[in-house]
Short mmCIF file of C-alpha atoms in Angstrom, two decimals:
data_model
loop_
_atom_site.label_atom_id
_atom_site.label_comp_id
_atom_site.label_asym_id
_atom_site.label_seq_id
_atom_site.Cartn_x
_atom_site.Cartn_y
_atom_site.Cartn_z
CA MET A 1 129.19 74.47 98.65
CA ALA A 2 127.10 71.04 99.37
CA THR A 3 124.93 69.38 96.13
CA ILE A 4 122.70 66.82 96.68
CA LEU A 5 122.45 63.82 93.77
CA VAL A 6 119.24 61.91 93.16
CA GLN A 7 119.10 58.98 90.81
CA GLY A 8 115.46 58.94 89.69
CA GLY A 9 112.92 55.75 89.28
CA ARG A 10 112.88 54.13 92.48
CA PRO A 11 109.36 53.86 94.51
CA LEU A 12 109.70 54.98 97.83
CA LYS A 13 108.87 52.38 100.65
CA GLY A 14 108.70 52.20 104.58
CA THR A 15 108.36 54.59 107.56
CA VAL A 16 109.49 58.15 108.10
CA ARG A 17 109.01 60.14 111.22
CA VAL A 18 108.34 63.90 111.27
CA SER A 19 110.51 65.96 112.66
CA GLY A 20 109.22 69.11 115.00
CA ALA A 21 107.81 71.86 113.30
CA LYS A 22 110.37 74.73 112.65
CA ASN A 23 108.11 77.49 112.44
CA ALA A 24 107.01 76.45 115.38
CA SER A 25 109.80 75.99 117.40
CA LEU A 26 111.23 79.56 116.48
CA PRO A 27 108.60 81.17 118.20
CA ILE A 28 108.77 79.20 121.50
CA LEU A 29 112.36 79.76 121.45
CA ALA A 30 111.57 83.37 121.30
CA ALA A 31 108.74 83.18 123.98
CA SER A 32 111.17 81.71 126.56
CA LEU A 33 111.97 85.71 127.09
CA LEU A 34 109.03 86.02 128.96
CA ALA A 35 109.78 83.72 131.75
CA VAL A 36 111.39 85.74 134.28
CA GLU A 37 111.69 82.62 136.48
CA GLY A 38 112.42 78.95 136.11
CA ARG A 39 113.95 76.89 133.09
CA CYS A 40 111.94 76.39 129.68
CA VAL A 41 112.80 72.74 128.64
CA VAL A 42 111.23 72.80 125.09
CA GLU A 43 111.59 69.19 123.51
CA ASP A 44 111.65 67.63 119.74
CA VAL A 45 113.12 70.91 118.19
CA PRO A 46 114.83 70.52 114.85
CA PHE A 47 118.13 71.47 114.66
CA LEU A 48 118.47 73.01 111.80
CA ARG A 49 119.95 76.06 110.68
CA ASP A 50 117.05 78.41 111.38
CA VAL A 51 116.89 77.10 114.79
CA ASP A 52 120.46 77.62 115.21
CA CYS A 53 119.91 81.59 114.36
CA MET A 54 117.19 81.44 116.79
CA CYS A 55 119.18 80.61 119.54
CA ASP A 56 122.17 82.37 118.62
CA MET A 57 119.57 85.02 118.55
CA ILE A 58 118.24 84.57 122.28
CA GLN A 59 121.58 84.07 123.68
CA ALA A 60 122.91 87.20 122.62
CA LEU A 61 120.01 88.66 124.84
CA GLY A 62 120.75 86.71 127.89
CA VAL A 63 119.38 83.62 128.00
CA ASP A 64 121.36 80.57 129.13
CA VAL A 65 120.71 78.62 126.22
CA GLN A 66 121.60 74.41 126.45
CA ARG A 67 121.12 72.21 123.76
CA GLU A 68 121.03 68.42 124.13
CA PRO A 69 120.74 65.24 122.44
CA GLY A 70 117.19 64.29 120.76
CA GLY A 71 116.09 67.43 120.10
CA VAL A 72 116.21 68.83 123.71
CA VAL A 73 116.63 72.74 124.66
CA ARG A 74 116.94 74.10 127.90
CA LEU A 75 116.32 77.76 128.20
CA ASN A 76 116.63 80.17 131.26
CA ALA A 77 116.06 83.67 130.81
CA GLU A 78 116.38 84.88 134.61
CA GLU A 79 119.57 86.89 133.49
CA VAL A 80 117.97 88.46 130.34
CA SER A 81 118.61 92.43 130.42
CA HIS A 82 119.93 93.03 127.02
CA THR A 83 116.83 94.31 124.93
CA GLU A 84 118.48 95.07 121.46
CA ALA A 85 118.57 92.45 118.53
CA PRO A 86 121.43 93.56 116.21
CA TYR A 87 121.47 93.54 112.39
CA GLU A 88 124.24 90.99 112.37
CA LEU A 89 121.86 88.45 113.72
CA VAL A 90 118.50 89.34 112.61
CA ARG A 91 119.55 89.43 109.17
CA ARG A 92 120.41 85.90 109.01
CA MET A 93 116.88 85.32 109.53
CA ARG A 94 114.02 87.55 109.25
CA ALA A 95 112.16 85.15 111.54
CA SER A 96 114.37 86.55 114.56
CA PHE A 97 112.08 89.69 114.39
CA VAL A 98 109.69 87.84 116.58
CA VAL A 99 112.21 88.30 119.45
CA MET A 100 110.34 92.20 119.71
CA GLY A 101 107.21 91.17 121.45
CA PRO A 102 108.17 89.63 124.15
CA LEU A 103 111.25 92.11 124.83
CA LEU A 104 108.69 94.80 124.79
CA ALA A 105 106.45 93.03 127.00
CA ARG A 106 108.91 92.25 129.61
CA PHE A 107 111.54 95.02 129.63
CA GLY A 108 108.90 97.78 128.34
CA HIS A 109 111.43 98.45 125.59
CA ALA A 110 112.69 96.50 122.28
CA ARG A 111 115.11 97.74 119.28
CA VAL A 112 115.26 94.99 116.99
CA ALA A 113 116.73 95.42 113.14
CA LEU A 114 114.53 95.50 110.21
CA PRO A 115 114.75 91.82 108.96
CA GLY A 116 114.90 93.35 105.08
CA GLY A 117 113.30 91.40 102.54
CA CYS A 118 113.27 87.87 101.09
CA ALA A 119 113.77 85.73 97.95
CA ILE A 120 110.19 84.82 97.39
CA GLY A 121 108.75 88.28 98.20
CA ALA A 122 108.38 91.33 100.29
CA ARG A 123 107.50 90.32 103.93
CA PRO A 124 106.98 93.73 105.82
CA VAL A 125 106.33 94.13 109.80
CA ASP A 126 103.97 97.02 109.55
CA GLN A 127 101.12 94.58 111.19
CA HIS A 128 103.91 93.70 113.79
CA ILE A 129 104.53 97.82 114.57
CA LYS A 130 100.35 98.47 114.28
CA GLY A 131 99.55 95.86 116.99
CA PHE A 132 102.53 97.47 119.47
CA GLU A 133 101.30 100.84 118.99
CA ALA A 134 97.69 99.47 119.48
CA LEU A 135 99.18 98.14 122.84
CA GLY A 136 100.30 101.75 124.01
CA ALA A 137 103.84 101.44 122.68
CA GLU A 138 106.01 104.61 120.84
CA VAL A 139 107.38 102.99 118.05
CA THR A 140 110.16 104.70 115.62
CA VAL A 141 111.58 103.46 112.60
CA GLU A 142 115.33 104.59 111.65
CA HIS A 143 118.23 104.21 110.87
CA GLY A 144 117.47 100.45 110.06
CA TYR A 145 116.15 99.77 113.11
CA VAL A 146 112.70 99.42 115.12
CA GLU A 147 112.00 100.81 118.15
CA ALA A 148 109.46 100.58 120.62
CA ARG A 149 108.77 101.69 124.30
CA ALA A 150 105.85 101.41 126.89
CA PRO A 151 105.63 105.01 128.58
CA ARG A 152 104.69 103.62 131.59
CA GLY A 153 107.04 100.22 131.32
CA ARG A 154 104.06 98.09 130.77
CA LEU A 155 101.80 97.40 127.54
CA ARG A 156 98.16 98.03 127.79
CA GLY A 157 95.53 95.59 126.68
CA ASN A 158 93.36 97.08 123.32
CA ARG A 159 91.67 95.71 120.15
CA VAL A 160 94.12 95.07 117.44
CA TYR A 161 92.66 93.96 113.85
CA LEU A 162 95.49 92.98 111.30
CA ASP A 163 95.05 93.89 107.76
CA ILE A 164 96.20 90.49 106.93
CA PRO A 165 96.31 87.16 108.82
CA SER A 166 99.99 87.54 109.43
CA VAL A 167 101.84 84.77 111.21
CA GLY A 168 104.43 86.73 112.10
CA ALA A 169 102.42 89.59 113.52
CA THR A 170 99.99 87.34 115.58
CA GLN A 171 102.71 85.74 117.21
CA ASN A 172 104.14 89.14 118.41
CA ILE A 173 101.54 90.66 119.44
CA MET A 174 100.22 87.53 121.16
CA MET A 175 103.56 87.73 123.26
CA ALA A 176 103.51 91.10 123.80
CA ALA A 177 99.71 90.83 125.40
CA ALA A 178 100.62 88.39 127.50
CA LEU A 179 102.12 90.68 130.11
CA ALA A 180 99.87 93.71 129.17
CA ASP A 181 97.53 95.27 131.66
CA GLY A 182 94.12 94.04 130.86
CA LEU A 183 92.77 92.37 127.73
CA THR A 184 93.84 92.19 124.21
CA ILE A 185 92.08 90.72 121.77
CA ILE A 186 93.58 90.69 118.23
CA GLU A 187 91.15 90.05 115.13
CA ASN A 188 91.73 88.43 111.79
CA ALA A 189 94.25 86.71 113.12
CA ALA A 190 96.38 83.39 111.58
CA LYS A 191 94.74 80.29 112.82
CA GLU A 192 97.83 78.24 111.80
CA PRO A 193 98.86 75.36 114.06
CA GLU A 194 101.82 77.03 114.84
CA ILE A 195 99.84 79.83 116.34
CA VAL A 196 97.92 77.46 118.69
CA ASP A 197 101.23 75.87 119.86
CA LEU A 198 102.92 78.89 120.76
CA ALA A 199 99.31 79.98 122.69
CA ASN A 200 99.56 76.47 124.60
CA PHE A 201 103.06 77.17 125.24
CA ILE A 202 102.12 80.57 126.86
CA ASN A 203 99.47 78.98 128.65
CA LYS A 204 101.54 76.19 130.26
CA MET A 205 103.57 79.33 131.42
CA GLY A 206 100.96 80.81 133.39
CA GLY A 207 99.34 82.89 130.56
CA ARG A 208 95.81 83.52 129.41
CA VAL A 209 95.64 83.19 125.54
CA ARG A 210 92.33 81.95 124.40
CA GLY A 211 90.90 81.79 120.55
CA ALA A 212 94.23 80.55 119.38
CA GLY A 213 93.27 78.65 115.86
CA THR A 214 90.34 80.79 115.04
CA ASP A 215 90.09 84.62 113.65
CA VAL A 216 90.12 85.93 116.95
CA ILE A 217 92.78 85.40 119.80
CA ARG A 218 91.98 86.85 123.63
CA VAL A 219 94.93 87.44 125.40
CA GLU A 220 94.38 88.61 129.48
CA GLY A 221 97.63 90.05 130.54
CA VAL A 222 99.63 88.47 133.72
CA ASP A 223 102.06 90.16 135.98
CA ARG A 224 104.48 87.14 135.22
CA LEU A 225 105.30 83.86 133.43
CA ARG A 226 107.18 81.04 134.56
CA GLY A 227 109.56 78.40 132.65
CA VAL A 228 107.63 75.22 131.45
CA GLU A 229 108.05 72.00 129.70
CA HIS A 230 106.80 71.46 126.25
CA THR A 231 106.82 69.50 123.01
CA VAL A 232 107.09 71.13 119.55
CA ILE A 233 104.09 69.71 117.18
CA PRO A 234 105.36 67.76 113.84
CA ASP A 235 106.27 69.66 111.17
CA ARG A 236 103.24 69.58 108.35
CA ILE A 237 105.67 70.73 105.73
CA GLU A 238 107.65 68.31 106.10
CA ALA A 239 105.36 65.70 106.78
CA GLY A 240 103.42 66.82 103.62
CA THR A 241 106.98 67.02 101.21
CA PHE A 242 107.29 63.28 102.60
CA LEU A 243 103.89 62.17 101.61
CA LEU A 244 104.50 63.70 97.71
CA ALA A 245 107.71 61.75 97.87
CA GLY A 246 105.39 58.56 98.10
CA ALA A 247 102.96 59.89 95.20
CA ILE A 248 105.94 61.39 92.73
CA THR A 249 107.60 58.06 92.43
CA GLY A 250 104.60 55.35 93.15
CA GLY A 251 105.55 54.04 96.13
CA GLU A 252 104.07 53.33 99.69
CA ILE A 253 105.19 55.70 102.63
CA TYR A 254 103.83 55.64 106.11
CA VAL A 255 104.54 59.44 107.50
CA GLU A 256 104.80 58.83 111.65
CA GLY A 257 103.76 61.67 113.87
CA ALA A 258 101.70 63.51 110.76
CA ILE A 259 98.04 65.01 111.76
CA SER A 260 95.85 65.00 109.16
CA THR A 261 93.96 67.84 110.72
CA HIS A 262 97.05 69.89 110.13
CA LEU A 263 97.32 68.94 106.20
CA LYS A 264 93.61 69.03 104.93
CA PRO A 265 93.59 70.56 102.05
CA LEU A 266 96.92 69.14 100.72
CA LEU A 267 95.39 65.19 101.53
CA ALA A 268 92.60 66.66 99.81
CA LYS A 269 93.92 67.28 96.72
CA LEU A 270 96.19 64.41 96.80
CA LYS A 271 92.89 62.59 96.96
CA GLU A 272 91.28 64.60 94.48
CA THR A 273 94.08 63.25 91.52
CA GLY A 274 93.79 59.69 92.55
CA VAL A 275 96.18 59.12 95.11
CA HIS A 276 95.43 56.53 97.81
CA VAL A 277 95.85 58.40 101.28
CA GLU A 278 94.93 56.93 104.37
CA ASP A 279 95.18 58.17 108.23
CA ASP A 280 95.22 57.21 111.94
CA VAL A 281 95.93 58.26 115.05
CA ASN A 282 99.85 58.11 114.81
CA GLY A 283 100.25 59.20 111.56
CA ILE A 284 99.52 58.80 107.65
CA PHE A 285 99.64 56.57 104.97
CA VAL A 286 100.30 57.30 101.35
CA ALA A 287 100.08 55.00 98.30
CA GLY A 288 100.44 54.28 94.79
CA GLY A 289 101.38 56.05 91.74
CA PRO A 290 101.30 60.42 91.03
CA GLY A 291 97.88 60.36 90.30
CA GLN A 292 95.55 60.67 86.73
CA ARG A 293 93.62 63.64 87.33
CA ALA A 294 94.99 67.06 86.89
CA LEU A 295 94.24 69.77 89.53
CA ASP A 296 93.35 73.33 90.01
CA ILE A 297 95.01 74.91 93.28
CA LYS A 298 95.00 78.29 95.08
CA THR A 299 97.30 78.90 97.93
CA HIS A 300 95.62 81.13 100.44
CA TYR A 301 96.19 81.50 104.67
CA TYR A 302 95.38 78.78 106.78
CA PRO A 303 93.51 76.48 106.60
CA GLY A 304 93.66 77.15 102.65
CA PHE A 305 96.27 75.18 100.72
CA PRO A 306 99.79 76.59 102.27
CA THR A 307 101.94 78.26 100.26
CA ASP A 308 104.84 76.42 101.62
CA MET A 309 103.35 73.19 99.61
CA GLN A 310 103.09 74.82 96.19
CA ALA A 311 106.55 74.40 94.86
CA GLN A 312 106.40 70.69 95.78
CA ILE A 313 103.07 70.00 94.62
CA MET A 314 104.05 71.59 91.49
CA ALA A 315 106.71 68.87 90.90
CA LEU A 316 103.70 66.40 91.10
CA LEU A 317 101.67 68.12 88.79
CA THR A 318 104.12 67.84 86.20
CA ILE A 319 104.26 64.10 85.53
CA ILE A 320 99.99 64.26 86.12
CA PRO A 321 98.19 64.04 82.61
CA GLY A 322 96.37 66.96 81.48
CA THR A 323 96.58 70.68 82.39
CA SER A 324 96.58 72.24 86.10
CA MET A 325 96.74 75.54 87.56
CA VAL A 326 98.47 77.03 90.52
CA THR A 327 97.90 80.41 91.71
CA GLU A 328 99.69 81.57 94.44
CA THR A 329 98.04 84.41 96.63
CA VAL A 330 100.48 84.60 99.33
CA PHE A 331 103.48 85.52 97.74
CA GLU A 332 104.67 87.85 94.76
CA ASN A 333 107.52 85.92 93.65
CA ARG A 334 106.98 81.98 94.46
CA PHE A 335 107.55 80.40 91.24
CA MET A 336 111.32 80.80 90.73
CA HIS A 337 111.73 76.88 90.74
CA VAL A 338 109.57 76.75 87.27
CA ALA A 339 112.64 77.52 85.42
CA GLU A 340 114.44 74.81 87.04
CA LEU A 341 111.81 71.88 86.91
CA GLN A 342 111.50 73.50 82.88
CA ARG A 343 115.10 72.23 82.85
CA MET A 344 114.35 68.85 83.92
CA GLY A 345 111.65 68.70 80.98
CA ALA A 346 108.27 70.05 83.01
CA ASP A 347 106.06 72.26 80.50
CA ILE A 348 105.14 74.88 82.82
CA ARG A 349 103.84 78.47 81.92
CA VAL A 350 103.43 81.68 84.18
CA GLU A 351 101.43 83.78 83.86
CA GLY A 352 101.06 86.48 86.25
CA ARG A 353 100.59 84.47 89.38
CA THR A 354 99.11 81.50 88.19
CA ALA A 355 101.35 78.56 86.61
CA VAL A 356 99.89 76.27 83.81
CA ILE A 357 101.02 72.93 83.83
CA GLU A 358 100.68 70.69 81.18
CA GLY A 359 101.53 67.22 82.17
CA VAL A 360 104.68 65.22 80.94
CA PRO A 361 105.06 61.31 80.52
CA LYS A 362 108.37 61.56 82.61
CA LEU A 363 111.19 64.07 83.95
CA THR A 364 115.07 64.10 83.14
CA GLY A 365 117.61 64.31 85.36
CA ALA A 366 119.52 67.67 85.29
CA ARG A 367 121.52 70.08 86.87
CA VAL A 368 119.76 72.58 88.89
CA ASN A 369 119.40 75.26 91.49
CA SER A 370 117.49 75.80 94.68
CA THR A 371 116.36 79.19 94.89
CA ASP A 372 114.73 79.37 98.14
CA LEU A 373 113.78 76.40 100.69
CA ARG A 374 110.62 74.73 99.55
CA ALA A 375 111.88 75.36 95.93
CA GLY A 376 114.91 73.21 96.66
CA ALA A 377 112.42 70.55 98.16
CA ALA A 378 110.34 70.64 95.08
CA LEU A 379 113.65 69.77 92.87
CA LEU A 380 114.59 67.16 95.22
CA LEU A 381 110.62 65.51 94.31
CA ALA A 382 111.27 66.11 90.95
CA GLY A 383 114.55 64.08 90.68
CA LEU A 384 113.01 61.42 92.89
CA ALA A 385 110.69 60.57 90.03
CA ALA A 386 113.12 61.83 86.75
CA GLU A 387 115.10 59.48 84.58
CA GLY A 388 118.85 59.82 84.99
CA GLU A 389 120.72 61.71 87.70
CA THR A 390 119.75 65.19 89.08
CA GLU A 391 121.90 67.11 90.85
CA VAL A 392 120.86 69.99 93.10
CA HIS A 393 122.47 72.68 93.93
CA GLY A 394 121.97 75.52 96.88
CA VAL A 395 121.25 73.24 99.51
CA HIS A 396 121.67 75.40 102.26
CA HIS A 397 117.99 76.62 101.45
CA ILE A 398 117.09 73.03 101.70
CA ASP A 399 119.19 72.98 105.19
CA ARG A 400 117.02 75.42 106.78
CA GLY A 401 113.68 73.49 107.24
CA TYR A 402 114.23 69.80 107.02
CA VAL A 403 116.44 67.42 109.15
CA ASP A 404 118.61 64.73 107.49
CA ILE A 405 116.39 65.11 104.46
CA VAL A 406 118.93 62.89 102.52
CA GLY A 407 119.19 60.26 105.48
CA LYS A 408 115.19 59.68 105.52
CA LEU A 409 114.80 59.62 101.82
CA HIS A 410 118.00 56.91 101.53
CA ALA A 411 116.40 54.92 104.36
CA LEU A 412 113.11 55.05 102.25
CA GLY A 413 115.23 53.60 99.27
CA ALA A 414 115.63 56.47 97.15
CA THR A 415 118.89 56.53 95.32
CA ILE A 416 120.68 59.53 96.76
CA LYS A 417 123.74 61.35 98.51
CA ARG A 418 124.86 64.32 99.70
CA VAL A 419 128.34 65.24 98.20
CA GLU A 420 129.93 68.26 100.72
#
């Protein structure tokens, strides 16, 4: 297994280009199943383990997938005939459950393995099923699979109210509704930028999606969708991680391609603690030390503070003087990185869903383990600021969400290397 060795204490400086968003790429790749004619060309796709999983999934369903250098993926779904996504593929990545919506929309049938749980907490698919049933599908859950059929071979538009603004459910229902008869209205929909990007992709294909980015999305079903070209939005979580790398090391980093409107909660908190932040049309610049004012942060659904940035900003808070508090409201088990940060000298105590952080003068390098993707990023950030060497294990988690993060940090001046 690979490890990452980080020698801390060096301010990072320079420009880093943010990759395309993993969480936008995955549903867009799945949506290529909707194109009954023509080829989709998706650009700026980050070649990560999760993207590999999605490509394997849609390829198994019959999509012709061709990956080219530079993050280009060419997809032809004209010959797709399979409507079952087996457990062997779904278990590798729970986000692959989003193939159910496009399969059901196009063929009137889909059978997809239940993805199961996740280290950061339960992530059920009940809202997905609720949406499919509202669109007229008959859904059964047995033997570890969700199977759905449209009685007349085609879904029909309807009003769907989501109990929580689930990103995956919003995406799945939006794709299912794209080929349904009539109008579908999704209420309490997720509002993330990745939802907007998927809607833009569907609209390019000839779909009629309105309201993406708000809590009410309207989808007017069409008869056919065709292949198109599309460029994925920049990854806001990767961008935020590099901004925090600049702050935690007292460096100066320009994150090229970062979109400030996608990162408003993080930028506001960085400014609140005293970090210098500037943005322009091409990216975001961060400069100065980690800040001098403690923070209270509560994660929430977009446009609230993202749960996917909670671990990384906690790494920063460990060395800010005073008492900071981080409350996690989205996932019930997302403080597993706390024990690892404590090994590096952080003063953190967890009280239910709130972590209380007392800033310490310095962190010290230690051997630590990534328990999930964002926890791994937090440990890298802590290692960049720590005194001495930090040895990060569980690198396979980090590989799920960051393209060549070691190479990018090294180019910014970090003393860091990957050991296979």
